[in-house]
Tab-separated table of C-alpha atoms in Angstrom:
chain	number	residue	atom	x	y	z
A	241	THR	CA	36.396	63.450	108.600
A	242	GLN	CA	38.918	60.911	109.540
A	243	LEU	CA	38.967	60.183	113.380
A	244	LEU	CA	42.629	59.276	113.069
A	245	GLU	CA	44.790	61.325	110.919
A	246	GLN	CA	48.032	59.657	109.821
A	247	SER	CA	50.821	61.291	108.169
A	248	PRO	CA	52.691	61.107	105.800
A	249	GLN	CA	50.464	58.901	103.343
A	250	PHE	CA	53.461	57.965	101.310
A	251	LEU	CA	57.257	57.793	102.311
A	252	SER	CA	60.047	56.696	99.919
A	253	ILE	CA	63.535	56.612	101.454
A	254	GLN	CA	66.805	55.205	100.997
A	255	GLU	CA	68.149	52.195	102.985
A	256	GLY	CA	69.809	53.387	106.281
A	257	GLU	CA	67.736	56.544	106.710
A	258	ASN	CA	65.622	57.329	109.645
A	259	LEU	CA	61.800	58.045	109.541
A	260	THR	CA	58.849	58.961	111.678
A	261	VAL	CA	55.172	58.217	111.002
A	262	TYR	CA	52.450	60.180	113.064
A	263	CYS	CA	49.090	59.388	114.120
A	264	ASN	CA	46.917	62.310	115.504
A	265	SER	CA	43.404	62.789	116.763
A	266	SER	CA	41.311	65.020	118.741
A	267	SER	CA	39.669	62.213	120.540
A	268	VAL	CA	41.085	60.221	123.539
A	269	PHE	CA	41.935	56.588	122.948
A	270	SER	CA	42.151	53.907	125.642
A	271	SER	CA	44.875	52.251	123.567
A	272	LEU	CA	46.755	52.743	120.253
A	273	GLN	CA	48.014	49.876	118.054
A	274	TRP	CA	50.388	49.860	115.163
A	275	TYR	CA	50.113	47.181	112.478
A	276	ARG	CA	51.905	46.389	109.289
A	277	GLN	CA	50.183	45.127	106.327
A	278	GLU	CA	51.630	43.149	103.299
A	279	PRO	CA	49.885	43.190	99.831
A	280	GLY	CA	47.213	40.395	99.879
A	281	GLU	CA	47.444	39.736	103.562
A	282	GLY	CA	45.673	41.119	106.802
A	283	PRO	CA	47.295	43.539	109.259
A	284	VAL	CA	49.697	42.060	111.757
A	285	LEU	CA	50.028	43.699	115.116
A	286	LEU	CA	53.397	45.287	115.825
A	287	VAL	CA	52.638	46.939	119.334
A	288	THR	CA	49.946	48.104	121.567
A	289	VAL	CA	50.516	51.197	123.842
A	290	VAL	CA	48.036	51.789	126.515
A	291	THR	CA	49.484	54.463	129.066
A	292	GLY	CA	49.869	58.225	128.189
A	293	GLY	CA	53.518	58.970	127.580
A	294	GLU	CA	54.392	55.376	127.095
A	295	VAL	CA	57.484	54.357	124.865
A	296	LYS	CA	58.044	50.817	123.474
A	297	LYS	CA	60.833	49.612	121.396
A	298	LEU	CA	60.787	46.790	119.043
A	299	LYS	CA	64.496	46.381	117.554
A	300	ARG	CA	64.616	49.515	115.260
A	301	LEU	CA	61.121	50.552	115.755
A	302	THR	CA	60.055	52.804	118.540
A	303	PHE	CA	56.533	53.743	119.396
A	304	GLN	CA	55.306	56.515	121.567
A	305	PHE	CA	51.902	57.280	122.978
A	306	GLY	CA	51.102	60.923	123.671
A	307	ASP	CA	50.602	62.115	127.089
A	308	ALA	CA	46.900	63.015	126.485
A	309	ARG	CA	46.405	59.746	124.624
A	310	LYS	CA	45.344	61.414	121.589
A	311	ASP	CA	48.370	60.800	119.350
A	312	SER	CA	51.120	58.370	118.685
A	313	SER	CA	54.242	57.961	116.547
A	314	LEU	CA	56.384	55.291	114.993
A	315	HIS	CA	60.008	55.963	114.522
A	316	ILE	CA	62.122	53.552	112.443
A	317	THR	CA	66.064	53.881	112.649
A	318	ALA	CA	68.268	52.741	109.808
A	319	ALA	CA	65.401	51.587	107.605
A	320	GLN	CA	65.986	48.358	105.766
A	321	PRO	CA	64.254	47.203	102.339
A	322	GLY	CA	62.548	44.566	104.445
A	323	ASP	CA	60.616	47.489	106.234
A	324	THR	CA	58.601	48.223	103.123
A	325	GLY	CA	54.952	47.964	103.664
A	326	LEU	CA	51.714	49.600	104.753
A	327	TYR	CA	51.834	50.815	108.415
A	328	LEU	CA	48.489	51.438	110.066
A	329	CYS	CA	47.761	53.065	113.352
A	330	ALA	CA	44.441	52.028	115.054
A	331	GLY	CA	42.938	53.050	118.265
A	332	VAL	CA	40.262	51.837	120.759
A	333	ARG	CA	38.181	54.648	121.880
A	334	GLY	CA	37.649	55.037	125.614
A	335	GLY	CA	33.813	54.385	125.699
A	336	THR	CA	33.921	50.896	124.154
A	337	SER	CA	34.327	47.734	126.358
A	338	TYR	CA	35.384	45.603	123.334
A	339	GLY	CA	38.284	46.092	120.809
A	340	LYS	CA	36.402	48.050	118.160
A	341	LEU	CA	39.411	49.536	116.265
A	342	THR	CA	39.332	52.926	114.314
A	343	PHE	CA	42.272	52.886	111.816
A	344	GLY	CA	44.161	55.693	110.221
A	345	GLN	CA	44.415	56.017	106.475
A	346	GLY	CA	47.884	54.184	106.523
A	347	THR	CA	51.452	55.113	105.401
A	348	ILE	CA	53.044	53.322	102.399
A	349	LEU	CA	56.733	53.083	103.026
A	350	THR	CA	59.161	52.138	100.427
A	351	VAL	CA	62.790	51.603	101.371
A	352	HIS	CA	65.055	51.517	98.435
A	353	PRO	CA	68.348	49.465	98.574
B	233	GLY	CA	48.444	26.501	114.929
B	234	ALA	CA	46.067	27.680	112.119
B	235	GLY	CA	45.369	31.399	111.873
B	236	VAL	CA	42.062	33.061	110.688
B	237	SER	CA	41.103	31.925	107.333
B	238	GLN	CA	38.736	33.490	104.858
B	239	SER	CA	37.079	32.325	101.717
B	240	PRO	CA	36.850	32.976	98.908
B	241	ARG	CA	40.071	34.963	98.601
B	242	TYR	CA	38.764	36.792	95.529
B	243	LYS	CA	35.220	37.207	94.388
B	244	VAL	CA	33.979	38.917	91.239
B	245	ALA	CA	30.360	39.793	91.114
B	246	LYS	CA	27.988	41.379	88.547
B	247	ARG	CA	26.119	44.403	90.048
B	248	GLY	CA	22.852	43.122	91.536
B	249	GLN	CA	24.167	39.678	92.645
B	250	ASP	CA	24.349	38.357	96.160
B	251	VAL	CA	27.569	37.311	97.753
B	252	ALA	CA	28.532	35.474	100.888
B	253	LEU	CA	32.007	35.771	102.550
B	254	ARG	CA	33.188	33.184	105.095
B	255	CYS	CA	35.491	33.698	108.033
B	256	ASP	CA	36.949	30.874	110.067
B	257	PRO	CA	38.308	32.349	113.277
B	258	ILE	CA	40.916	30.841	115.460
B	259	SER	CA	39.424	28.173	117.447
B	260	GLY	CA	38.162	29.309	120.912
B	261	HIS	CA	38.235	32.995	120.130
B	262	VAL	CA	35.321	34.678	121.614
B	263	SER	CA	35.451	37.942	119.664
B	264	LEU	CA	34.940	38.280	115.991
B	265	PHE	CA	35.135	41.580	113.815
B	266	TRP	CA	34.431	42.391	110.322
B	267	TYR	CA	36.136	45.288	108.593
B	268	GLN	CA	36.020	46.866	105.149
B	269	GLN	CA	39.223	48.134	103.407
B	270	ALA	CA	38.875	50.187	100.435
B	271	LEU	CA	41.879	50.574	97.989
B	272	GLY	CA	44.597	52.736	99.535
B	273	GLN	CA	42.695	53.186	102.861
B	274	GLY	CA	42.730	51.883	106.365
B	275	PRO	CA	40.137	49.267	107.361
B	276	GLU	CA	36.810	50.387	108.652
B	277	PHE	CA	34.782	48.734	111.255
B	278	LEU	CA	31.573	46.882	110.008
B	279	THR	CA	30.303	44.569	112.898
B	280	TYR	CA	31.344	42.794	115.997
B	281	PHE	CA	30.275	39.417	117.500
B	282	GLN	CA	30.870	38.170	121.064
B	283	ASN	CA	30.454	34.451	120.614
B	284	GLU	CA	27.039	34.140	118.608
B	285	ALA	CA	25.555	37.418	119.724
B	286	GLN	CA	26.069	40.410	117.284
B	287	LEU	CA	26.656	43.258	119.718
B	288	ASP	CA	27.504	45.977	117.265
B	289	LYS	CA	26.496	46.484	113.684
B	290	SER	CA	26.818	50.234	113.531
B	291	GLY	CA	29.391	50.100	110.739
B	292	LEU	CA	27.277	48.153	108.207
B	293	PRO	CA	26.847	50.579	105.356
B	294	SER	CA	23.235	49.697	104.419
B	295	ASP	CA	20.494	47.036	104.955
B	296	ARG	CA	22.066	45.223	102.129
B	297	PHE	CA	24.846	43.963	104.549
B	298	PHE	CA	23.998	41.090	106.809
B	299	ALA	CA	26.385	39.127	109.048
B	300	GLU	CA	25.983	36.045	111.278
B	301	ARG	CA	27.713	33.811	113.536
B	302	PRO	CA	25.095	31.288	114.541
B	303	GLU	CA	27.264	28.776	116.449
B	304	GLY	CA	29.861	31.248	117.803
B	305	SER	CA	32.565	30.115	115.571
B	306	VAL	CA	32.341	30.507	111.783
B	307	SER	CA	30.938	33.779	110.513
B	308	THR	CA	29.452	34.699	107.261
B	309	LEU	CA	29.093	38.418	105.795
B	310	LYS	CA	26.313	38.555	103.168
B	311	ILE	CA	25.993	41.443	100.737
B	312	GLN	CA	22.702	41.569	98.726
B	313	ARG	CA	22.222	43.391	95.525
B	314	THR	CA	25.886	44.182	95.319
B	315	GLN	CA	26.900	47.851	93.950
B	316	GLN	CA	30.069	48.996	92.589
B	317	GLU	CA	30.864	50.892	95.734
B	318	ASP	CA	30.895	47.536	97.604
B	319	SER	CA	34.188	46.684	95.874
B	320	ALA	CA	36.722	46.494	98.715
B	321	VAL	CA	38.795	43.992	100.656
B	322	TYR	CA	36.691	42.379	103.524
B	323	LEU	CA	38.793	41.458	106.553
B	324	CYS	CA	37.823	39.344	109.388
B	325	ALA	CA	39.621	39.410	112.779
B	326	SER	CA	39.313	37.381	115.977
B	327	SER	CA	40.503	37.732	119.584
B	328	PHE	CA	40.593	35.337	122.341
B	329	HIS	CA	38.958	37.529	125.049
B	330	LYS	CA	36.316	40.235	124.862
B	331	ASN	CA	38.726	42.653	126.580
B	332	ARG	CA	39.091	45.776	124.539
B	333	ASN	CA	42.947	45.689	124.426
B	334	ASN	CA	43.177	42.085	123.527
B	335	GLU	CA	45.204	41.483	120.254
B	336	GLN	CA	43.037	40.998	117.144
B	337	PHE	CA	44.409	38.290	114.544
B	338	PHE	CA	43.429	39.294	111.024
B	339	GLY	CA	42.620	36.851	108.054
B	340	PRO	CA	44.072	37.617	104.722
B	341	GLY	CA	40.802	39.143	103.566
B	342	THR	CA	38.403	38.645	100.614
B	343	ARG	CA	38.772	41.050	97.655
B	344	LEU	CA	35.410	41.666	96.244
B	345	THR	CA	35.133	43.396	92.830
B	346	VAL	CA	31.764	44.405	91.701
B	347	LEU	CA	31.462	44.939	87.739
């Protein structure tokens, strides 16, 4: 059973479309992070959300942490081919004092020109 | 500055062989993590070091897996008697503080293929 359920697993869209990726759990997390991973490389942090209900924007990317700190979403506006990659959500559970990350399965995004 | 480096980048082993994977974290980083990423999946936690102390090894799949960080900098993940199910990308990450929300910087990973 996956602690963090990420959906959809695959997303293939045209340039200029909007999309949303979801990350859901029945557990509470002290923080949620979103990463992007390119083939042959390690994940690179995009954002960390800590407070329930928090919304953060990074250019065309909008991240939201659920009020109960059990879920998060990533919304991309006007997707570009350069957005193509693997997007991962990862959480730090409330009981840990260090940054032990629990990852979702990932969403493979392909943006066609 | 240099990021996290890992070596080798690719390793092919015959079933039953022992392998050693190296991680060079960012200089001065206190925390070091190892994760295992199967093909098409998100990474899964293996073990955590705070300086030279291994504080959490709850994710190591079996006693064939062993990790060390003797001087609190470079770390080695060793897998004895490799099995086909050990095939995966092994990622190392480091962070400056031990604080749980501190950003982790990932290396490029070592892709292990067990034949």
